[in-house]
PDB file of C-alpha atoms in Angstrom:
ATOM      1  CA  MET A 259      78.931  25.347-148.155  1.00  0.00           C
ATOM      2  CA  ALA A 260      81.050  28.613-147.235  1.00  0.00           C
ATOM      3  CA  THR A 261      79.511  32.059-147.194  1.00  0.00           C
ATOM      4  CA  ASP A 262      79.478  34.826-144.757  1.00  0.00           C
ATOM      5  CA  SER A 263      75.490  34.925-144.388  1.00  0.00           C
ATOM      6  CA  PRO A 264      73.189  32.038-143.091  1.00  0.00           C
ATOM      7  CA  VAL A 265      71.522  29.747-145.394  1.00  0.00           C
ATOM      8  CA  LEU A 266      68.234  28.322-144.681  1.00  0.00           C
ATOM      9  CA  SER A 267      67.751  24.877-146.603  1.00  0.00           C
ATOM     10  CA  VAL A 268      64.146  23.852-146.517  1.00  0.00           C
ATOM     11  CA  PHE A 269      62.617  20.566-147.177  1.00  0.00           C
ATOM     12  CA  VAL A 270      59.141  20.129-148.152  1.00  0.00           C
ATOM     13  CA  LEU A 271      56.847  17.910-149.871  1.00  0.00           C
ATOM     14  CA  ASN A 272      54.060  18.506-152.338  1.00  0.00           C
ATOM     15  CA  GLY A 273      50.419  18.076-150.672  1.00  0.00           C
ATOM     16  CA  CYS A 274      51.934  19.074-147.391  1.00  0.00           C
ATOM     17  CA  GLY A 275      49.597  21.900-145.576  1.00  0.00           C
ATOM     18  CA  THR A 276      52.654  22.548-143.038  1.00  0.00           C
ATOM     19  CA  CYS A 277      55.176  22.940-145.631  1.00  0.00           C
ATOM     20  CA  GLU A 278      52.981  25.497-147.780  1.00  0.00           C
ATOM     21  CA  ASP A 279      52.880  27.527-144.639  1.00  0.00           C
ATOM     22  CA  VAL A 280      56.702  27.328-144.299  1.00  0.00           C
ATOM     23  CA  ILE A 281      57.152  28.147-147.896  1.00  0.00           C
ATOM     24  CA  ARG A 282      54.839  30.884-147.584  1.00  0.00           C
ATOM     25  CA  ASP A 283      56.731  32.228-144.770  1.00  0.00           C
ATOM     26  CA  LEU A 284      60.094  31.812-145.949  1.00  0.00           C
ATOM     27  CA  PRO A 285      60.545  35.235-147.599  1.00  0.00           C
ATOM     28  CA  GLN A 286      59.890  36.551-144.541  1.00  0.00           C
ATOM     29  CA  TRP A 287      61.971  34.628-142.146  1.00  0.00           C
ATOM     30  CA  SER A 288      65.063  35.110-144.687  1.00  0.00           C
ATOM     31  CA  GLU A 289      64.604  38.883-145.002  1.00  0.00           C
ATOM     32  CA  GLN A 290      64.512  39.063-140.746  1.00  0.00           C
ATOM     33  CA  LEU A 291      67.699  36.739-140.661  1.00  0.00           C
ATOM     34  CA  GLY A 292      69.655  39.739-142.998  1.00  0.00           C
ATOM     35  CA  GLY A 293      68.834  38.325-146.142  1.00  0.00           C
ATOM     36  CA  ALA A 294      69.760  34.821-145.498  1.00  0.00           C
ATOM     37  CA  ALA A 295      70.200  32.593-148.715  1.00  0.00           C
ATOM     38  CA  THR A 296      67.103  30.137-149.221  1.00  0.00           C
ATOM     39  CA  GLU A 297      67.429  26.687-150.537  1.00  0.00           C
ATOM     40  CA  VAL A 298      64.319  24.670-150.839  1.00  0.00           C
ATOM     41  CA  PHE A 299      64.299  21.119-151.748  1.00  0.00           C
ATOM     42  CA  SER A 300      61.400  18.880-152.657  1.00  0.00           C
ATOM     43  CA  PRO A 301      61.122  15.046-154.498  1.00  0.00           C
ATOM     44  CA  PRO A 302      59.879  15.244-157.705  1.00  0.00           C
ATOM     45  CA  VAL A 303      55.992  15.619-158.158  1.00  0.00           C
ATOM     46  CA  ALA A 304      54.920  12.105-159.287  1.00  0.00           C
ATOM     47  CA  ALA A 305      52.836  12.027-162.719  1.00  0.00           C
ATOM     48  CA  GLY A 306      49.039  13.116-162.660  1.00  0.00           C
ATOM     49  CA  ILE A 307      49.387  14.855-158.958  1.00  0.00           C
ATOM     50  CA  PRO A 308      48.682  18.867-159.454  1.00  0.00           C
ATOM     51  CA  VAL A 309      51.983  20.728-159.203  1.00  0.00           C
ATOM     52  CA  PRO A 310      51.339  23.387-156.436  1.00  0.00           C
ATOM     53  CA  ARG A 311      52.417  26.868-157.245  1.00  0.00           C
ATOM     54  CA  TRP A 312      55.192  27.272-155.363  1.00  0.00           C
ATOM     55  CA  PHE A 313      57.240  24.007-156.637  1.00  0.00           C
ATOM     56  CA  ASP A 314      58.926  26.551-159.338  1.00  0.00           C
ATOM     57  CA  ILE A 315      61.194  27.668-156.895  1.00  0.00           C
ATOM     58  CA  CYS A 316      62.472  24.208-155.520  1.00  0.00           C
ATOM     59  CA  ILE A 317      65.365  22.071-156.263  1.00  0.00           C
ATOM     60  CA  PRO A 318      64.128  18.768-157.163  1.00  0.00           C
ATOM     61  CA  ASP A 319      65.830  16.114-154.514  1.00  0.00           C
ATOM     62  CA  PRO A 320      64.890  13.093-156.748  1.00  0.00           C
ATOM     63  CA  GLY A 321      64.979   9.734-154.504  1.00  0.00           C
ATOM     64  CA  GLU A 322      65.408  12.351-151.585  1.00  0.00           C
ATOM     65  CA  VAL A 323      69.149  11.896-151.637  1.00  0.00           C
ATOM     66  CA  VAL A 324      70.196  15.370-150.295  1.00  0.00           C
ATOM     67  CA  ALA A 325      67.317  15.000-147.531  1.00  0.00           C
ATOM     68  CA  ARG A 326      69.010  11.661-146.506  1.00  0.00           C
ATOM     69  CA  SER A 327      72.668  13.035-146.711  1.00  0.00           C
ATOM     70  CA  ARG A 328      71.404  15.998-144.535  1.00  0.00           C
ATOM     71  CA  GLY A 329      69.473  13.740-142.198  1.00  0.00           C
ATOM     72  CA  VAL A 330      66.130  14.575-143.028  1.00  0.00           C
ATOM     73  CA  THR A 331      63.401  12.246-142.237  1.00  0.00           C
ATOM     74  CA  LEU A 332      60.193  13.983-141.685  1.00  0.00           C
ATOM     75  CA  TYR A 333      58.639  17.572-143.463  1.00  0.00           C
ATOM     76  CA  PRO A 334      58.604  20.216-143.279  1.00  0.00           C
ATOM     77  CA  THR A 335      62.588  20.626-142.021  1.00  0.00           C
ATOM     78  CA  LEU A 336      64.749  23.557-141.715  1.00  0.00           C
ATOM     79  CA  LEU A 337      68.574  23.305-141.487  1.00  0.00           C
ATOM     80  CA  LEU A 338      70.095  26.968-140.215  1.00  0.00           C
ATOM     81  CA  SER A 339      73.843  26.680-141.637  1.00  0.00           C
ATOM     82  CA  GLY A 340      76.417  29.031-141.829  1.00  0.00           C
ATOM     83  CA  TRP A 341      75.636  30.901-138.445  1.00  0.00           C
ATOM     84  CA  PRO A 342      78.757  32.025-136.950  1.00  0.00           C
ATOM     85  CA  GLY A 343      79.973  30.366-133.712  1.00  0.00           C
ATOM     86  CA  ASP A 344      77.695  27.479-134.723  1.00  0.00           C
ATOM     87  CA  ILE A 345      79.793  23.733-135.746  1.00  0.00           C
ATOM     88  CA  GLY A 346      76.933  22.364-137.360  1.00  0.00           C
ATOM     89  CA  PRO A 347      73.331  23.443-138.876  1.00  0.00           C
ATOM     90  CA  ARG A 348      70.490  23.925-136.555  1.00  0.00           C
ATOM     91  CA  ARG A 349      67.716  21.964-137.029  1.00  0.00           C
ATOM     92  CA  ALA A 350      64.154  22.297-136.432  1.00  0.00           C
ATOM     93  CA  THR A 351      60.645  20.085-138.132  1.00  0.00           C
ATOM     94  CA  GLY A 352      57.146  21.229-137.904  1.00  0.00           C
ATOM     95  CA  TYR A 353      56.015  24.737-138.757  1.00  0.00           C
ATOM     96  CA  MET A 354      56.063  25.757-134.738  1.00  0.00           C
ATOM     97  CA  ALA A 355      59.915  24.317-134.328  1.00  0.00           C
ATOM     98  CA  ILE A 356      60.888  26.026-137.387  1.00  0.00           C
ATOM     99  CA  ARG A 357      59.310  29.320-136.613  1.00  0.00           C
ATOM    100  CA  GLU A 358      60.874  29.308-133.185  1.00  0.00           C
ATOM    101  CA  LEU A 359      64.060  28.309-134.438  1.00  0.00           C
ATOM    102  CA  ILE A 360      63.789  31.768-137.013  1.00  0.00           C
ATOM    103  CA  LEU A 361      62.557  33.893-133.583  1.00  0.00           C
ATOM    104  CA  GLU A 362      65.973  32.562-131.686  1.00  0.00           C
ATOM    105  CA  ALA A 363      68.097  33.356-134.504  1.00  0.00           C
ATOM    106  CA  GLN A 364      66.705  36.716-134.580  1.00  0.00           C
ATOM    107  CA  ARG A 365      67.282  37.085-130.837  1.00  0.00           C
ATOM    108  CA  ASP A 366      70.947  35.998-131.651  1.00  0.00           C
ATOM    109  CA  LEU A 367      71.063  39.036-134.353  1.00  0.00           C
ATOM    110  CA  ARG A 368      69.869  41.312-132.077  1.00  0.00           C
ATOM    111  CA  HIS A 369      72.286  40.445-129.210  1.00  0.00           C
ATOM    112  CA  ARG A 370      75.268  40.072-131.442  1.00  0.00           C
ATOM    113  CA  ALA A 371      74.620  43.883-132.641  1.00  0.00           C
ATOM    114  CA  TRP A 372      74.151  44.903-129.163  1.00  0.00           C
ATOM    115  CA  GLN A 373      77.482  43.537-128.477  1.00  0.00           C
ATOM    116  CA  ARG A 374      79.395  45.333-131.523  1.00  0.00           C
ATOM    117  CA  ARG A 375      77.787  48.725-130.607  1.00  0.00           C
ATOM    118  CA  PRO A 376      80.877  51.365-129.223  1.00  0.00           C
ATOM    119  CA  PHE A 377      81.200  51.415-125.940  1.00  0.00           C
ATOM    120  CA  VAL A 378      80.485  55.307-124.629  1.00  0.00           C
ATOM    121  CA  TRP A 379      81.673  56.205-121.267  1.00  0.00           C
ATOM    122  CA  MET A 380      81.520  59.747-119.249  1.00  0.00           C
ATOM    123  CA  SER A 381      84.658  61.553-118.352  1.00  0.00           C
ATOM    124  CA  ARG A 382      84.268  64.705-115.729  1.00  0.00           C
ATOM    125  CA  SER A 383      87.266  66.545-117.255  1.00  0.00           C
ATOM    126  CA  ARG A 384      87.056  65.734-120.481  1.00  0.00           C
ATOM    127  CA  GLY A 385      83.202  65.352-120.954  1.00  0.00           C
ATOM    128  CA  TRP A 386      81.944  62.343-123.349  1.00  0.00           C
ATOM    129  CA  GLU A 387      84.427  59.881-124.855  1.00  0.00           C
ATOM    130  CA  ARG A 388      83.900  57.122-127.123  1.00  0.00           C
ATOM    131  CA  GLN A 389      85.920  54.091-126.764  1.00  0.00           C
ATOM    132  CA  VAL A 390      85.450  51.372-129.475  1.00  0.00           C
TER     133      VAL A 390
END
């Protein structure tokens, strides 16, 4: 997937409490990463099992084909792809590891913004000058 912004691909299961925590925080995390696009994959809910209220945002993954093709075996898993300078997606499994990955990406964003700021230096003869 070729985009100019990062993509958060999240793999969740129905009935998983940790997955629900990830779904709850996903909009906030996306916003913190500059409006990163999100994809939420989940296997279809079996007949007779209540459908969670967040299930309407999920992309159905029957037989977990997409999850297997991306190497996902545990839930919840987040893949952060499209990050400048990364060869492949960054991966985290479990709520705390996902949260730490998001915090690390936020630190990267702040660092990159700091590196792009204009360089200002002072010259005695000409006062302040700006070098870009």
